[in-house]
XYZ file of C-alpha atoms in Angstrom:
339
model
C -21.997 -19.439 -10.785
C -22.307 -19.787 -6.892
C -19.417 -20.012 -4.474
C -18.984 -23.876 -4.603
C -19.055 -23.902 -8.358
C -16.359 -21.204 -8.453
C -14.337 -23.031 -5.782
C -14.432 -26.208 -7.887
C -13.132 -24.221 -10.867
C -10.246 -23.002 -8.818
C -9.391 -26.446 -7.537
C -9.338 -27.693 -11.069
C -6.738 -25.178 -11.939
C -9.127 -22.799 -13.735
C -8.672 -19.001 -13.539
C -11.758 -16.870 -12.568
C -12.887 -13.739 -14.418
C -13.027 -10.451 -12.529
C -16.752 -10.895 -11.826
C -16.569 -14.295 -10.437
C -13.677 -13.381 -8.031
C -15.746 -10.401 -6.905
C -18.667 -12.605 -6.324
C -16.847 -15.157 -4.136
C -15.399 -12.119 -2.004
C -18.853 -10.526 -1.753
C -20.160 -13.835 -0.408
C -17.256 -14.158 2.176
C -17.804 -10.525 3.196
C -21.478 -11.075 3.743
C -20.725 -13.716 6.338
C -22.379 -16.476 4.481
C -19.387 -18.656 3.947
C -18.062 -21.132 6.452
C -14.530 -20.976 7.676
C -13.712 -24.287 6.240
C -14.779 -23.136 2.733
C -12.988 -19.811 3.167
C -9.723 -21.755 4.019
C -10.426 -24.126 0.899
C -10.818 -20.901 -1.166
C -7.549 -19.304 0.155
C -5.448 -22.487 -0.252
C -6.855 -23.460 -3.689
C -6.242 -20.048 -5.001
C -2.685 -19.836 -3.567
C -1.935 -23.202 -4.997
C -3.183 -22.288 -8.486
C -1.681 -18.821 -8.397
C -3.675 -15.598 -8.360
C -4.328 -13.629 -11.533
C -4.452 -9.930 -12.002
C -8.285 -10.400 -12.936
C -8.856 -12.352 -9.718
C -6.957 -9.730 -7.564
C -8.942 -6.863 -9.161
C -12.225 -8.468 -8.632
C -11.438 -9.274 -4.975
C -10.316 -5.674 -4.504
C -13.384 -4.181 -6.177
C -15.515 -6.346 -3.733
C -13.594 -5.072 -0.702
C -13.779 -1.485 -1.786
C -17.628 -1.973 -2.273
C -17.921 -3.119 1.392
C -15.521 -0.385 2.720
C -16.259 2.816 4.323
C -15.320 5.492 1.833
C -13.437 8.783 2.042
C -14.289 11.784 -0.202
C -11.235 13.840 -1.086
C -11.284 17.426 -2.507
C -8.102 17.074 -4.378
C -8.342 15.171 -7.711
C -4.853 13.967 -7.270
C -4.418 11.810 -4.333
C -1.500 9.289 -3.694
C -0.969 6.319 -1.418
C 2.498 5.168 -0.672
C 2.172 1.570 0.667
C 3.620 -1.933 0.633
C 2.164 -5.367 0.911
C 4.583 -6.189 3.706
C 6.056 -9.680 4.164
C 9.467 -8.745 2.841
C 11.116 -9.742 6.131
C 13.787 -7.062 5.562
C 13.423 -5.440 9.108
C 13.879 -1.955 7.615
C 12.511 1.224 9.416
C 9.210 2.612 8.169
C 10.211 3.812 4.742
C 6.770 4.308 3.170
C 5.393 6.134 6.237
C 8.276 8.472 6.567
C 8.094 9.116 2.680
C 4.554 10.007 2.926
C 5.155 13.007 5.115
C 7.977 14.103 2.584
C 5.540 13.933 -0.230
C 2.770 15.772 1.696
C 5.230 18.420 2.710
C 5.957 18.959 -1.212
C 2.327 19.792 -1.627
C 0.884 16.520 -2.743
C -2.358 15.098 -1.133
C -1.597 11.934 0.736
C -4.214 9.394 1.761
C -2.110 6.722 3.652
C -3.879 3.476 4.217
C -2.309 0.946 6.716
C -2.405 -1.496 9.667
C -0.548 -2.770 12.485
C 2.338 -4.974 12.094
C 1.526 -8.444 10.585
C 4.828 -9.760 9.726
C 7.295 -7.118 10.711
C 8.266 -5.810 14.074
C 6.525 -2.384 13.350
C 3.722 -1.526 10.929
C 2.829 1.979 9.667
C -0.073 2.024 12.378
C 2.448 1.129 15.043
C 4.940 3.806 14.349
C 2.230 6.567 13.691
C 0.783 5.861 17.172
C 4.186 6.021 18.740
C 4.727 9.388 17.079
C 1.450 10.508 18.790
C -1.223 10.002 16.219
C -4.558 8.978 17.344
C -5.617 5.987 15.055
C -9.263 5.601 16.348
C -10.569 8.800 14.775
C -13.808 8.799 12.924
C -13.574 8.619 9.043
C -14.872 12.088 8.912
C -12.038 13.530 10.883
C -9.558 11.657 8.621
C -11.388 13.123 5.731
C -11.134 16.529 7.104
C -7.287 15.945 7.812
C -6.687 14.904 4.203
C -8.551 17.852 2.888
C -7.216 20.452 5.302
C -3.720 19.316 6.077
C -3.018 17.375 2.911
C -2.360 14.106 4.645
C -4.401 11.684 6.768
C -4.105 7.906 7.853
C -6.810 5.428 7.430
C -6.428 2.676 9.977
C -7.508 -0.239 7.822
C -9.682 -2.282 10.430
C -12.040 0.760 10.915
C -12.785 0.860 7.169
C -12.945 -2.869 6.237
C -15.240 -4.125 8.882
C -16.221 -6.964 6.611
C -12.727 -8.629 6.794
C -13.735 -9.940 10.212
C -15.400 -12.755 8.332
C -12.086 -13.953 6.880
C -10.151 -13.339 10.021
C -10.385 -16.825 11.773
C -9.770 -18.651 8.510
C -6.735 -16.613 7.776
C -5.388 -17.087 11.415
C -5.922 -20.765 11.411
C -4.620 -21.452 7.854
C -1.493 -19.403 8.568
C -0.636 -19.075 4.784
C -0.017 -16.179 2.543
C -3.208 -15.621 0.499
C -5.063 -13.045 -1.654
C -6.033 -11.246 1.469
C -2.422 -10.231 1.900
C -2.577 -8.631 -1.496
C -5.789 -6.600 -0.914
C -4.684 -3.903 1.603
C -2.627 -1.858 -0.881
C -5.412 -2.098 -3.508
C -8.303 -1.066 -1.269
C -7.588 2.516 -0.335
C -10.878 3.979 1.111
C -10.026 7.370 -0.589
C -9.711 5.557 -4.063
C -6.107 7.118 -4.287
C -5.672 8.122 -8.217
C -1.962 7.429 -8.020
C 0.353 4.982 -6.122
C 3.752 3.935 -5.165
C 3.150 0.430 -4.180
C 5.810 -1.942 -2.855
C 5.303 -5.832 -3.287
C 7.092 -8.898 -1.692
C 8.191 -10.586 -4.891
C 9.473 -9.457 -8.248
C 6.930 -11.461 -10.256
C 4.143 -9.310 -8.591
C 5.162 -6.053 -9.970
C 3.409 -6.350 -13.452
C 0.468 -8.253 -11.924
C -0.171 -5.594 -9.453
C 0.171 -2.886 -12.151
C -2.395 -4.639 -14.329
C -4.748 -4.940 -11.265
C -4.367 -1.148 -10.562
C -5.223 -0.445 -14.244
C -8.542 -2.383 -13.842
C -9.282 -0.523 -10.639
C -8.969 2.800 -12.502
C -5.682 4.117 -10.972
C -4.272 6.512 -13.478
C -0.573 6.443 -12.722
C 1.388 4.086 -10.521
C 4.825 2.521 -9.814
C 4.866 -0.949 -8.508
C 8.152 -1.747 -6.929
C 10.201 -4.801 -5.622
C 13.975 -4.192 -4.558
C 16.275 -7.070 -5.728
C 17.486 -7.164 -2.061
C 13.817 -8.318 -1.168
C 12.401 -5.084 0.116
C 8.841 -4.016 -0.646
C 10.178 -0.562 -1.473
C 12.517 1.133 -3.906
C 15.815 0.151 -2.394
C 19.164 1.752 -2.308
C 21.072 -1.346 -1.688
C 20.505 -2.977 -5.047
C 18.416 -2.522 -8.174
C 14.549 -2.249 -8.088
C 12.267 -3.951 -10.284
C 9.729 -1.449 -11.347
C 6.332 -1.718 -13.347
C 5.100 1.647 -14.298
C 1.449 2.182 -15.088
C 0.574 5.350 -17.103
C -2.361 6.152 -19.189
C -3.308 2.543 -19.515
C 0.242 1.292 -20.580
C 2.558 -0.807 -18.403
C 6.399 -0.591 -18.705
C 8.702 -2.681 -16.664
C 12.374 -1.832 -15.972
C 15.095 -1.942 -13.371
C 15.882 1.284 -11.433
C 19.498 1.737 -10.368
C 20.161 3.863 -7.239
C 23.558 4.572 -8.486
C 21.903 6.952 -10.987
C 21.185 9.270 -8.112
C 23.546 8.437 -5.326
C 27.359 7.553 -5.337
C 27.306 4.141 -3.577
C 24.907 1.242 -2.834
C 23.734 1.473 0.758
C 24.630 -1.178 3.315
C 21.271 -3.129 4.390
C 22.186 -2.793 7.968
C 22.161 0.891 7.822
C 18.319 0.798 6.935
C 17.473 -1.604 9.651
C 14.704 -0.566 12.151
C 13.559 -2.057 15.279
C 10.514 -1.658 17.660
C 8.095 1.196 17.785
C 10.233 3.515 19.594
C 13.235 3.102 17.510
C 11.272 3.328 14.282
C 9.465 6.428 15.517
C 12.894 8.073 16.474
C 14.189 7.291 12.874
C 11.282 8.855 11.129
C 11.606 11.878 13.278
C 15.413 12.189 12.711
C 14.948 11.818 8.785
C 11.935 14.469 8.781
C 14.329 16.720 10.967
C 17.054 16.501 8.339
C 19.472 13.979 9.420
C 21.703 13.038 6.488
C 22.803 9.486 5.467
C 21.490 6.321 4.066
C 17.903 6.503 5.706
C 17.438 9.970 4.176
C 18.617 8.759 0.809
C 16.127 5.913 0.591
C 13.323 8.178 1.622
C 14.403 10.905 -0.998
C 14.442 8.086 -3.628
C 10.958 6.656 -2.747
C 9.532 10.248 -2.431
C 11.147 11.356 -5.708
C 9.508 8.426 -7.554
C 6.103 9.207 -5.640
C 6.178 12.729 -6.844
C 6.621 11.569 -10.422
C 3.546 9.420 -9.889
C 1.636 12.508 -8.583
C 2.844 14.586 -11.703
C 4.517 16.973 -9.202
C 8.084 16.162 -10.933
C 8.747 15.272 -14.531
C 11.786 13.018 -13.508
C 13.006 11.134 -10.480
C 16.024 13.524 -10.202
C 13.638 16.488 -10.042
C 11.518 14.635 -7.591
C 14.539 13.949 -5.327
C 15.429 17.807 -5.358
C 11.712 18.575 -4.379
C 11.794 15.927 -1.652
C 15.049 17.448 -0.261
C 13.456 20.872 -0.049
C 10.367 19.344 1.611
C 12.652 18.006 4.299
C 15.123 21.019 4.551
C 12.525 23.765 4.867
C 10.794 21.715 7.700
C 7.638 21.269 5.686
C 7.766 17.464 5.957
C 8.092 17.579 9.648
C 5.401 20.189 9.900
C 2.929 17.888 8.298
C 3.535 15.176 10.890
C 3.195 17.607 13.712
C -0.168 18.971 12.203
C -1.618 15.514 11.683
C -0.649 14.521 15.279
C -2.100 17.587 16.666
C -5.301 17.330 14.487
C -6.057 13.748 15.495
C -5.473 14.527 19.135
C -7.611 17.493 19.342
C -10.512 15.930 17.222
C -10.198 12.160 18.134
């Protein structure tokens, strides 16, 4: 069925299969579809409600069009959020990525500048000295040699430009907001993925399964964060060997008290970069705790730890031995010298 036929199905409230969703996105990414029809597609799909098959199909199309990164390690993790949680927290996923890399896991971080927050992963990394505009070959080398690299999304997903104007003019949250965490150019085999709504955890876990991810934790904090939070319980959908299991994770199983949300707040680029550096340098407190908890779960996803408690202990060692900070410094130096 062609684009218009599939669009009519969505408008009629019918779900698409994975193949039809992929076909519609391939048409959009080829530049053949007008902005009006892209806008209609976004609005109709958002009104109907996206299914995990539609999301997986769209992600597969976007992956096909992306510049790919080849990694030497079979076990590669991405720690990423959808954004859109309006929490105003510091860059937890980005900070966590260096802790996990310091523990010996290969990290292929995929991200962008801020869309809905004050400071996205690309913004804070640039402030920390990273050269974002490095060729994919250099990023590939960083991932394989240092054990961590950052893929600046616009450089890998050029075909997204065809949806750019419609997205900007419509100004609605759409399927395109969901695709970033599912379209890692290094095809990360495991993920810690934060989503902006609790009903999305299981849906994203099912989409990751269709995309061939072996192990993942999809999370949403009950305080609204697209991270594992320490201020409340976190909804978790765990994907492992094809099975999906959902549960609530309680930070009180690992720490004495719930954190105060104000202690996790960030700000602009400079403030968030300073917070990331402070945590990696060993500063104690609620910021360290939330990074340790997220890193602990990420290390379970990467099979580096058999429990979250063990993962937290490994994450503490990564920070306290200076290995986490060293990964940041190595990556900054590498991108500056080879950019």
